């Protein structure tokens, strides 16, 4: 697990995203398991959709990515998160909602779907847990 957390932390620094947020997002998405594939076909540690990687990999990373490679998966997921933060003026709730449910689900907090609110809080809480040194190592 230490390799994964250091890779997540490094990706946060590389992309200018709070590393604790990256670590917490990955923990919530996959428990840091690189081989996880969701019922929706999201892949790996950061649970990136293959169609998103195919479209956004070249645009955000200037290269194609292999979502089954943990380094590529972490790099892609963190780049998507950074792109969302930029798009939504660093509004964490909107950026995380877009990561979880796509841009069409993004709205003001008061109008946000209940599942999106739960997701945002879960990722935020995981990030704070890691920031405080209380998460798994």
Coordinates of C-alpha atoms in Angstrom, one line a residue:
X1 CA 0.0 0.0 0.0
X2 CA 2.9 2.4 0.7
X3 CA 3.8 2.5 -3.0
X4 CA 0.2 3.4 -3.9
X5 CA -0.1 6.2 -1.3
X6 CA 3.2 7.7 -2.3
X7 CA 2.1 7.5 -6.0
X8 CA -1.2 9.2 -5.1
X9 CA 0.6 11.9 -3.1
X10 CA 3.1 12.5 -5.9
X11 CA 0.3 12.8 -8.5
X12 CA -1.4 15.4 -6.3
X13 CA 1.8 17.4 -6.2
X14 CA 2.4 17.0 -9.9
X15 CA -1.1 18.2 -10.9
X16 CA -1.4 20.9 -8.2
X17 CA -4.2 19.1 -6.3
X18 CA -4.2 18.7 -2.5
X19 CA -2.5 15.3 -2.1
X20 CA -4.8 14.3 0.8
X21 CA -7.8 14.9 -1.5
X22 CA -6.2 12.6 -4.1
X23 CA -5.5 9.9 -1.5
X24 CA -9.0 10.2 0.0
X25 CA -10.7 10.1 -3.4
X26 CA -8.8 6.9 -4.4
X27 CA -9.5 5.3 -1.0
X28 CA -13.2 6.0 -1.4
X29 CA -13.3 4.9 -5.0
X30 CA -11.4 1.6 -4.8
X31 CA -9.8 1.1 -1.4
X32 CA -6.5 1.6 -3.4
X33 CA -7.1 -1.7 -5.3
X34 CA -5.6 -1.5 -8.8
X35 CA -7.6 -4.4 -10.2
X36 CA -11.1 -3.2 -9.3
X37 CA -13.6 -2.8 -12.1
X38 CA -17.0 -1.4 -11.2
X39 CA -20.3 -2.5 -12.5
X40 CA -20.3 0.6 -14.6
X41 CA -16.9 -0.4 -16.0
X42 CA -14.8 2.2 -14.2
X43 CA -11.2 0.8 -13.8
X44 CA -8.6 0.8 -11.1
X45 CA -7.5 2.8 -8.2
X46 CA -9.1 6.0 -9.3
X47 CA -12.1 4.3 -11.0
X48 CA -11.8 6.0 -14.3
X49 CA -14.2 5.2 -17.1
X50 CA -12.4 3.9 -20.3
X51 CA -14.3 6.3 -22.5
X52 CA -13.2 9.2 -20.3
X53 CA -9.6 8.1 -20.4
X54 CA -9.7 7.7 -24.2
X55 CA -11.1 11.2 -24.7
X56 CA -9.3 13.0 -21.9
X57 CA -6.0 11.2 -21.8
X58 CA -4.6 12.9 -24.9
X59 CA -6.2 16.2 -23.9
X60 CA -5.1 16.3 -20.3
X61 CA -1.9 14.3 -20.3
X62 CA -0.8 14.6 -24.0
X63 CA -0.7 10.8 -24.3
X64 CA -2.8 7.7 -24.2
X65 CA -3.2 5.9 -20.9
X66 CA -3.5 2.3 -19.8
X67 CA -6.0 2.3 -17.0
X68 CA -4.8 -1.1 -15.8
X69 CA -1.4 0.4 -15.1
X70 CA -1.6 1.9 -11.5
X71 CA 0.7 4.9 -12.4
X72 CA -1.4 5.8 -15.5
X73 CA -4.6 5.3 -13.6
X74 CA -3.6 7.6 -10.8
X75 CA -2.2 10.2 -13.2
X76 CA -5.4 10.2 -15.3
X77 CA -7.7 10.3 -12.3
X78 CA -5.8 13.1 -10.7
X79 CA -5.7 15.1 -14.0
X80 CA -9.5 14.7 -14.3
X81 CA -9.9 16.0 -10.8
X82 CA -7.6 19.0 -11.5
X83 CA -9.5 19.7 -14.7
X84 CA -12.8 19.6 -12.7
X85 CA -11.4 21.9 -10.0
X86 CA -10.3 24.4 -12.7
X87 CA -13.6 24.1 -14.6
X88 CA -15.6 24.8 -11.4
X89 CA -13.4 27.5 -9.9
X90 CA -12.0 25.2 -7.2
X91 CA -15.6 24.5 -5.9
X92 CA -14.8 21.1 -4.3
X93 CA -18.4 19.9 -4.2
X94 CA -18.9 20.6 -7.9
X95 CA -15.5 19.1 -8.9
X96 CA -16.2 15.9 -7.0
X97 CA -19.8 15.7 -8.3
X98 CA -18.4 15.9 -11.8
X99 CA -15.9 13.2 -11.0
X100 CA -18.6 11.0 -9.6
X101 CA -21.6 11.6 -11.9
X102 CA -20.4 13.8 -14.8
X103 CA -20.9 17.4 -15.6
X104 CA -24.6 17.1 -16.1
X105 CA -25.1 16.3 -12.4
X106 CA -23.3 19.5 -11.2
X107 CA -25.5 22.1 -9.6
X108 CA -25.6 24.2 -6.4
X109 CA -25.3 22.2 -3.2
X110 CA -29.0 22.8 -2.3
X111 CA -30.1 21.2 -5.5
X112 CA -27.6 18.4 -5.6
X113 CA -28.8 14.8 -5.7
X114 CA -28.6 13.0 -2.4
X115 CA -26.2 10.4 -3.8
X116 CA -23.9 13.2 -5.0
X117 CA -24.0 14.8 -1.6
X118 CA -23.1 11.5 0.1
X119 CA -20.2 11.0 -2.3
X120 CA -18.8 14.5 -1.8
X121 CA -18.9 14.2 2.0
X122 CA -17.4 10.7 1.9
X123 CA -14.4 11.8 -0.2
X124 CA -14.0 15.0 1.9
X125 CA -14.1 13.0 5.1
X126 CA -11.6 10.4 3.8
X127 CA -9.3 13.3 2.8
X128 CA -9.5 14.8 6.2
X129 CA -8.9 11.4 7.8
X130 CA -5.6 11.0 5.8
X131 CA -4.6 14.6 6.5
X132 CA -5.0 13.9 10.2
X133 CA -2.9 10.7 9.9
X134 CA -5.9 8.5 10.8
X135 CA -6.2 6.6 7.6
X136 CA -4.8 3.3 6.7
X137 CA -1.1 3.3 5.7

